[in-house]
Short mmCIF file of C-alpha atoms in Angstrom, two decimals:
data_model
loop_
_atom_site.label_atom_id
_atom_site.label_comp_id
_atom_site.label_asym_id
_atom_site.label_seq_id
_atom_site.Cartn_x
_atom_site.Cartn_y
_atom_site.Cartn_z
CA PHE A 1 106.88 79.38 228.89
CA GLN A 2 103.66 79.87 226.95
CA PHE A 3 102.37 83.28 225.93
CA CYS A 4 99.29 84.59 224.17
CA ALA A 5 99.97 87.52 221.85
CA ASN A 6 98.72 89.53 218.89
CA ASP A 7 101.61 92.01 218.62
CA PRO A 8 104.92 90.79 217.11
CA GLU A 9 107.16 93.23 218.97
CA LYS A 10 105.53 92.72 222.36
CA PHE A 11 105.71 88.95 221.97
CA ALA A 12 109.39 89.20 221.03
CA ASP A 13 110.05 91.44 224.06
CA ALA A 14 108.40 88.86 226.32
CA CYS A 15 110.45 86.07 224.72
CA GLU A 16 113.68 87.95 225.43
CA LEU A 17 112.72 88.32 229.09
CA ALA A 18 111.83 84.62 229.35
CA GLU A 19 114.76 83.20 227.38
CA PRO A 20 117.28 82.94 230.27
CA HIS A 21 114.73 81.01 232.35
CA CYS A 22 113.33 78.41 229.92
CA ASP A 23 114.10 75.92 227.16
CA GLY A 24 111.72 77.53 224.68
CA VAL A 25 108.64 79.72 224.28
CA ASP A 26 105.26 78.51 223.03
CA LEU A 27 102.80 80.77 221.22
CA ASN A 28 99.25 79.88 222.22
CA LEU A 29 97.13 79.88 219.07
CA GLY A 30 94.53 77.47 220.43
CA CYS A 31 92.69 79.15 223.32
CA PRO A 32 88.95 79.22 222.43
CA GLN A 33 87.70 81.00 225.56
CA VAL A 34 85.64 84.20 225.58
CA ILE A 35 88.53 86.10 227.16
CA ALA A 36 90.66 85.22 224.11
CA ALA A 37 87.97 86.59 221.81
CA ARG A 38 87.88 89.86 223.77
CA GLY A 39 91.66 90.13 223.82
CA HIS A 40 91.99 89.03 220.19
CA TYR A 41 94.48 86.24 220.71
CA GLY A 42 94.66 82.44 220.88
CA ALA A 43 92.37 80.63 218.43
CA PHE A 44 90.88 83.97 217.36
CA LEU A 45 93.96 84.65 215.22
CA MET A 46 93.17 81.66 212.99
CA GLU A 47 91.94 83.94 210.18
CA GLU A 48 95.03 86.18 210.32
CA TRP A 49 97.79 83.97 208.97
CA GLU A 50 100.11 86.83 207.99
CA LEU A 51 99.96 88.32 211.49
CA VAL A 52 100.69 84.92 213.07
CA GLU A 53 103.65 84.38 210.73
CA ASN A 54 104.99 87.83 211.57
CA ILE A 55 104.72 87.14 215.31
CA ILE A 56 106.74 83.91 214.95
CA ARG A 57 109.36 85.39 212.59
CA THR A 58 109.96 88.43 214.79
CA ALA A 59 110.48 86.30 217.90
CA CYS A 60 112.75 83.83 216.07
CA ALA A 61 114.96 86.72 214.96
CA ARG A 62 115.27 88.05 218.52
CA ILE A 63 116.02 84.90 220.58
CA LYS A 64 118.05 81.72 220.11
CA LYS A 65 115.71 79.41 222.03
CA PRO A 66 113.05 77.65 219.91
CA ILE A 67 109.60 79.12 219.30
CA THR A 68 106.79 76.56 219.24
CA CYS A 69 103.05 76.82 218.55
CA LYS A 70 99.85 75.19 219.77
CA ILE A 71 96.92 75.35 217.37
CA ARG A 72 93.36 74.14 216.86
CA VAL A 73 92.08 72.61 213.64
CA TYR A 74 89.76 73.88 210.93
CA GLU A 75 86.84 71.81 209.70
CA SER A 76 88.85 71.13 206.55
CA ILE A 77 91.89 68.87 206.92
CA GLU A 78 93.50 70.56 203.89
CA LYS A 79 93.20 74.03 205.43
CA THR A 80 94.60 72.76 208.74
CA VAL A 81 97.61 71.26 206.94
CA GLU A 82 98.27 74.49 205.02
CA TYR A 83 98.07 76.49 208.26
CA ALA A 84 100.62 74.18 209.90
CA LYS A 85 102.95 74.45 206.91
CA ARG A 86 102.93 78.23 207.11
CA LEU A 87 103.76 78.10 210.81
CA GLU A 88 106.66 75.79 210.01
CA ARG A 89 107.96 78.15 207.31
CA ALA A 90 107.67 81.08 209.73
CA GLY A 91 110.05 79.33 212.13
CA ALA A 92 107.99 77.19 214.53
CA LYS A 93 110.18 74.34 215.79
CA ILE A 94 107.33 72.23 217.26
CA ILE A 95 103.62 72.29 216.40
CA THR A 96 101.11 70.99 218.93
CA VAL A 97 97.75 70.22 217.31
CA HIS A 98 94.60 70.15 219.41
CA GLY A 99 92.23 68.09 217.29
CA ARG A 100 89.15 70.22 218.00
CA ARG A 101 87.77 73.27 216.22
CA ARG A 102 87.54 76.65 217.91
CA GLU A 103 83.80 76.21 218.44
CA GLN A 104 84.28 72.92 220.30
CA ARG A 105 84.46 74.02 223.92
CA GLY A 106 82.39 73.75 227.09
CA PRO A 107 79.28 71.59 226.59
CA LEU A 108 80.07 71.40 222.86
CA THR A 109 83.58 69.99 223.37
CA GLY A 110 82.91 66.79 221.46
CA ILE A 111 85.57 64.39 220.17
CA ALA A 112 88.97 65.55 218.91
CA SER A 113 89.88 64.55 215.36
CA TRP A 114 93.05 62.46 215.25
CA ASP A 115 92.72 62.42 211.45
CA HIS A 116 93.58 66.14 211.35
CA ILE A 117 96.58 65.55 213.62
CA LYS A 118 97.76 62.63 211.51
CA ALA A 119 97.55 64.72 208.32
CA VAL A 120 99.62 67.53 209.87
CA LYS A 121 102.27 65.05 211.05
CA GLU A 122 102.58 63.65 207.52
CA ALA A 123 102.84 67.13 205.97
CA VAL A 124 105.50 68.90 208.08
CA SER A 125 109.07 68.04 208.99
CA VAL A 126 109.15 69.55 212.50
CA PRO A 127 108.01 67.49 215.51
CA VAL A 128 104.24 67.35 216.04
CA PHE A 129 102.55 66.87 219.42
CA ALA A 130 98.96 65.63 219.68
CA ASN A 131 96.31 66.92 222.07
CA GLY A 132 92.73 65.78 222.63
CA ASN A 133 90.84 62.65 223.81
CA ILE A 134 93.54 61.74 226.35
CA GLN A 135 91.91 60.36 229.51
CA TYR A 136 94.11 57.35 230.31
CA LEU A 137 97.62 56.15 229.47
CA ARG A 138 96.15 53.71 226.97
CA ASP A 139 94.79 56.71 225.03
CA VAL A 140 98.35 58.05 224.72
CA GLU A 141 99.51 54.75 223.24
CA LYS A 142 96.56 54.60 220.83
CA CYS A 143 97.11 58.19 219.71
CA ILE A 144 100.82 57.68 218.98
CA GLU A 145 100.09 54.46 217.12
CA TYR A 146 97.39 56.07 214.95
CA THR A 147 98.87 59.52 214.26
CA LYS A 148 102.61 58.70 214.46
CA VAL A 149 103.17 61.94 216.40
CA ASP A 150 106.34 62.62 218.37
CA ALA A 151 104.60 63.25 221.70
CA VAL A 152 101.19 63.58 223.33
CA MET A 153 99.90 66.38 225.53
CA SER A 154 97.06 66.12 228.06
CA ALA A 155 95.20 69.04 229.60
CA GLU A 156 91.90 68.17 231.29
CA GLY A 157 92.89 64.52 231.81
CA ALA A 158 95.96 65.53 233.81
CA LEU A 159 93.95 67.95 235.94
CA TYR A 160 91.68 65.17 237.19
CA ASN A 161 94.47 62.59 237.43
CA PRO A 162 97.96 64.14 237.71
CA ALA A 163 99.40 60.59 237.53
CA ILE A 164 97.88 59.95 234.10
CA PHE A 165 101.23 59.32 232.37
CA THR A 166 102.22 56.67 234.93
CA GLY A 167 99.26 54.50 234.01
CA ARG A 168 97.99 54.59 237.62
CA GLN A 169 94.65 55.67 239.01
CA PRO A 170 95.87 56.55 242.52
CA PRO A 171 93.67 57.41 245.49
CA ALA A 172 92.61 61.03 245.14
CA TRP A 173 94.09 62.01 248.51
CA GLU A 174 97.52 60.84 247.39
CA MET A 175 97.55 63.45 244.62
CA VAL A 176 95.87 66.09 246.78
CA ASP A 177 98.41 65.72 249.59
CA LYS A 178 101.32 66.10 247.16
CA TYR A 179 99.71 69.12 245.52
CA LEU A 180 98.98 70.88 248.82
CA ALA A 181 102.57 70.25 249.94
CA TYR A 182 103.78 72.09 246.83
CA CYS A 183 101.30 74.91 247.47
CA ASN A 184 102.62 75.23 251.01
CA GLN A 185 106.18 75.38 249.69
CA TYR A 186 105.34 77.76 246.85
CA PRO A 187 102.43 80.04 247.93
CA THR A 188 99.70 80.01 245.30
CA ASN A 189 96.58 82.06 244.62
CA LEU A 190 93.76 80.44 246.60
CA SER A 191 91.37 80.39 243.63
CA TYR A 192 93.88 78.30 241.66
CA VAL A 193 94.26 75.86 244.56
CA ARG A 194 90.48 75.57 244.88
CA GLY A 195 90.09 74.83 241.16
CA HIS A 196 92.62 71.99 241.29
CA LEU A 197 91.11 70.50 244.44
CA PHE A 198 87.63 70.46 242.94
CA ARG A 199 88.98 68.45 240.02
CA MET A 200 91.02 65.96 242.03
CA TRP A 201 88.22 65.52 244.59
CA GLN A 202 85.60 65.34 241.82
CA LYS A 203 84.06 61.93 242.55
CA CYS A 204 84.57 62.21 246.30
CA LEU A 205 82.57 65.45 246.40
CA ASP A 206 79.79 63.70 244.48
CA ASN A 207 79.64 61.26 247.40
CA PHE A 208 80.11 63.90 250.12
CA PRO A 209 78.08 66.84 248.73
CA GLU A 210 77.88 68.51 252.15
CA LEU A 211 81.60 69.39 251.82
CA ARG A 212 81.33 70.98 248.38
CA HIS A 213 80.01 74.33 249.60
CA PRO A 214 82.56 74.74 252.45
CA LEU A 215 85.41 73.98 250.03
CA GLY A 216 84.06 76.59 247.63
CA LYS A 217 83.69 79.33 250.27
CA VAL A 218 86.75 78.90 252.50
CA LYS A 219 89.07 81.95 252.56
CA LYS A 220 92.31 80.58 254.05
CA PHE A 221 94.76 77.96 252.79
CA GLU A 222 94.92 76.32 256.23
CA ASP A 223 91.14 75.93 256.32
CA MET A 224 91.19 74.50 252.81
CA CYS A 225 93.69 71.89 253.98
CA LYS A 226 91.41 71.01 256.92
CA ILE A 227 88.44 70.44 254.60
CA SER A 228 90.62 68.28 252.34
CA ASP A 229 91.65 66.26 255.40
CA THR A 230 87.97 65.74 256.24
CA ILE A 231 87.25 64.52 252.70
CA LYS A 232 90.29 62.26 252.91
CA GLU A 233 89.18 60.71 256.22
CA LYS A 234 85.67 59.97 254.94
CA ALA A 235 86.91 58.57 251.60
CA LYS A 236 89.73 56.55 253.18
CA ALA A 237 87.35 54.91 255.64
CA ILE A 238 85.22 53.66 252.75
CA ALA A 239 88.32 52.70 250.72
CA ASP A 240 89.77 50.60 253.56
CA LYS A 241 86.50 48.73 253.85
CA GLU A 242 86.24 48.12 250.08
CA ILE A 243 89.86 46.94 249.88
CA GLU A 244 89.22 44.54 252.75
CA GLU A 245 86.14 43.19 250.96
CA GLY A 246 88.03 42.86 247.66
CA LYS A 247 85.95 45.50 245.88
CA ASP A 248 88.86 47.76 244.91
CA SER A 249 89.89 47.95 241.25
CA GLU A 250 92.13 50.03 238.99
CA GLU A 251 90.46 48.60 235.92
CA ILE A 252 89.00 51.28 233.67
CA GLY A 253 85.24 51.27 233.91
CA HIS A 254 85.26 49.75 237.39
CA LEU A 255 87.10 52.43 239.37
CA PRO A 256 85.82 53.21 242.87
CA PHE A 257 84.90 56.84 243.46
CA TRP A 258 87.93 57.52 245.66
CA ARG A 259 90.44 56.88 242.86
CA CYS A 260 91.50 59.62 240.41
CA GLN A 261 89.59 59.33 237.16
CA PRO A 262 88.73 61.55 234.20
CA TYR A 263 85.72 63.79 234.03
CA VAL A 264 83.20 62.63 231.44
CA ARG A 265 81.41 65.70 230.14
CA PRO A 266 77.66 65.10 229.69
CA PRO A 267 76.25 65.84 226.21
CA PRO A 268 74.36 69.13 225.91
CA LYS A 269 70.59 68.87 226.27
CA THR A 270 70.07 71.34 223.46
CA THR A 271 72.62 72.55 220.93
CA SER A 272 70.49 74.78 218.71
CA GLY A 273 69.43 77.30 221.32
CA GLU A 274 65.77 76.17 221.44
CA LYS A 275 63.82 76.80 224.60
CA ARG A 276 62.85 73.96 226.89
CA PRO A 277 59.20 72.96 226.29
CA LEU A 278 56.64 73.52 229.02
CA GLU A 279 56.12 69.77 229.38
CA GLU A 280 59.67 69.42 230.77
CA GLY A 281 58.94 71.49 233.83
CA GLY A 282 57.84 74.81 232.45
CA LYS A 283 54.25 74.30 233.67
CA GLU A 284 55.42 74.05 237.25
CA ALA A 285 57.39 77.28 236.93
CA GLU A 286 54.40 78.94 235.26
CA ALA A 287 52.10 77.87 238.11
CA LYS A 288 54.53 79.27 240.69
CA ALA A 289 54.70 82.56 238.79
CA LYS A 290 50.90 82.88 238.92
CA LEU A 291 50.87 82.50 242.70
CA LYS A 292 53.25 85.43 243.11
CA PRO A 293 51.44 88.80 242.94
CA PRO A 294 52.76 91.11 240.19
CA SER A 295 54.61 94.28 241.11
CA LYS A 296 52.83 97.65 240.87
CA ARG A 297 54.88 98.63 237.84
CA LYS A 298 54.01 95.38 236.08
CA ALA A 299 50.31 95.82 236.91
CA ILE A 300 50.33 99.30 235.36
CA ARG A 301 52.07 97.99 232.23
CA GLU A 302 49.43 95.24 231.89
CA LYS A 303 46.60 97.78 232.19
CA HIS A 304 48.14 99.93 229.48
CA HIS A 305 48.55 96.86 227.31
CA GLN A 306 44.90 95.83 227.78
CA HIS A 307 43.32 99.26 227.21
CA GLY A 308 45.69 100.56 224.57
CA LYS A 309 48.09 103.46 224.48
CA GLY A 310 46.64 106.72 225.75
CA ALA A 311 43.82 105.05 227.68
CA PHE A 312 45.13 106.54 230.91
CA PRO A 313 45.64 110.32 230.90
CA LYS A 314 49.04 111.54 231.96
CA VAL A 315 49.15 113.20 235.35
CA PRO A 316 50.55 116.73 234.92
CA LYS A 317 53.76 117.32 236.80
CA ASP A 318 54.20 120.28 239.11
CA LYS A 319 56.36 123.02 237.59
CA TRP A 320 58.76 124.46 240.09
CA PRO A 321 59.68 128.14 239.77
CA LEU A 322 63.26 128.69 238.66
CA CYS A 323 66.07 130.25 240.64
CA VAL A 324 66.03 134.05 240.31
CA THR A 325 69.82 134.12 239.81
CA CYS A 326 70.83 131.27 237.45
CA LYS A 327 67.38 130.74 235.84
CA ASN A 328 68.26 127.04 235.35
CA ASN A 329 67.56 125.10 238.55
CA PRO A 330 64.35 125.19 240.62
CA TRP A 331 64.58 127.21 243.78
CA GLY A 332 64.72 125.53 247.15
CA LYS A 333 61.54 125.34 249.19
CA LYS A 334 63.20 126.73 252.31
CA CYS A 335 65.25 129.48 250.65
CA GLU A 336 64.06 132.97 251.62
CA TYR A 337 65.69 134.49 248.52
CA ASN A 338 64.14 132.13 245.94
CA LEU A 339 67.51 130.66 245.02
CA CYS A 340 68.56 127.14 244.06
CA LYS A 341 70.89 125.25 246.41
CA THR A 342 74.04 126.14 244.46
CA CYS A 343 73.30 129.86 244.24
CA CYS A 344 72.15 129.93 247.87
CA LYS A 345 75.47 128.42 249.00
CA ASP A 346 77.40 130.96 246.93
CA MET A 347 75.44 133.88 248.34
CA THR A 348 75.85 132.57 251.89
CA ALA A 349 79.60 132.25 251.42
CA ILE A 350 79.83 135.84 250.14
CA LYS A 351 77.83 137.13 253.11
CA VAL A 352 80.07 135.27 255.56
CA LEU A 353 83.18 136.76 253.93
CA ASN A 354 81.69 140.26 254.12
CA ILE A 355 80.91 139.80 257.82
CA VAL A 356 84.46 138.61 258.50
CA GLN A 357 85.91 141.60 256.62
CA VAL A 358 83.72 144.08 258.53
CA THR A 359 84.63 142.46 261.85
CA ASN A 360 88.35 142.62 261.06
CA SER A 361 88.17 146.27 259.98
CA ASN A 362 86.33 147.21 263.19
CA SER A 363 88.96 145.46 265.28
CA TYR A 364 91.73 147.40 263.51
CA SER A 365 89.97 150.77 264.07
CA THR A 366 89.44 149.98 267.77
CA ASN A 367 93.15 149.27 268.21
#
């Protein structure tokens, strides 16, 4: 199991609940997402070493199964090594090092530093797992050779090709069919299923864009399977033809679109937050904006801006007379007693009660 946490006792409680059902518990200290920043966990505990140590020590004292950690690196190799040493002293039995800094995510993901991972491996005595830059099986072999780590972990690479550790680049439908069979056996949240399908069908959807929207909007698992079958039929027809013509290949760099392959993230167009210049398309947008007539509110604002503040006299507002009872709210236009709605309702209710009482008393006297 892997948990995110920022409270030692709560993490230890969760570890006790999980212990009978797992071989160990991992503390996630590497999540860089916005949700981790809001919740104050993951990589956003990197400045609170004492808290992290306390979380690990408390859990180690409560359960017998090993506690492991997954971390990100600092810009400084020395600081990263010292951080890993403190985790080891706190009781972490395995340290997984993702070779990217906390800021390296989304379009700024960049390249993971195997030098940081190598330095951590040389500095601690517990097993070290590497994470980052793993797209093919050959990357696993290169990483182990360079860093001398005990194991390698893949995240995004395995999402796009679940067979990554076999060294194969299987047809996408082969992985999709197996995955959907598991989902049918173990019912899964539809949004999770959709996310995995979009990754495994990545290149196929680039070739069949008309099926992207239906796959994103479908509401039932059965319908999702039907759309996947349609993608499979279209891709398989092309694959059969390419295999017959000898155009198929599992060689990296020459993979046909219908085989599982990693997602190559495009570099960001701008990384410093600067606005796109008008020459890159802004003029067209500006021309379209001029064709659209401004709203009345915008026209008034522009007039005030042109003529200066106070150029247009304020229109006096009508002052409504106040309720004769509460003296706070304006009276209602249709109220004969010059009361506001609240006071009018109260007075009406009292009158109705009085009428009922009089009627009841008359009925008693008649009897």
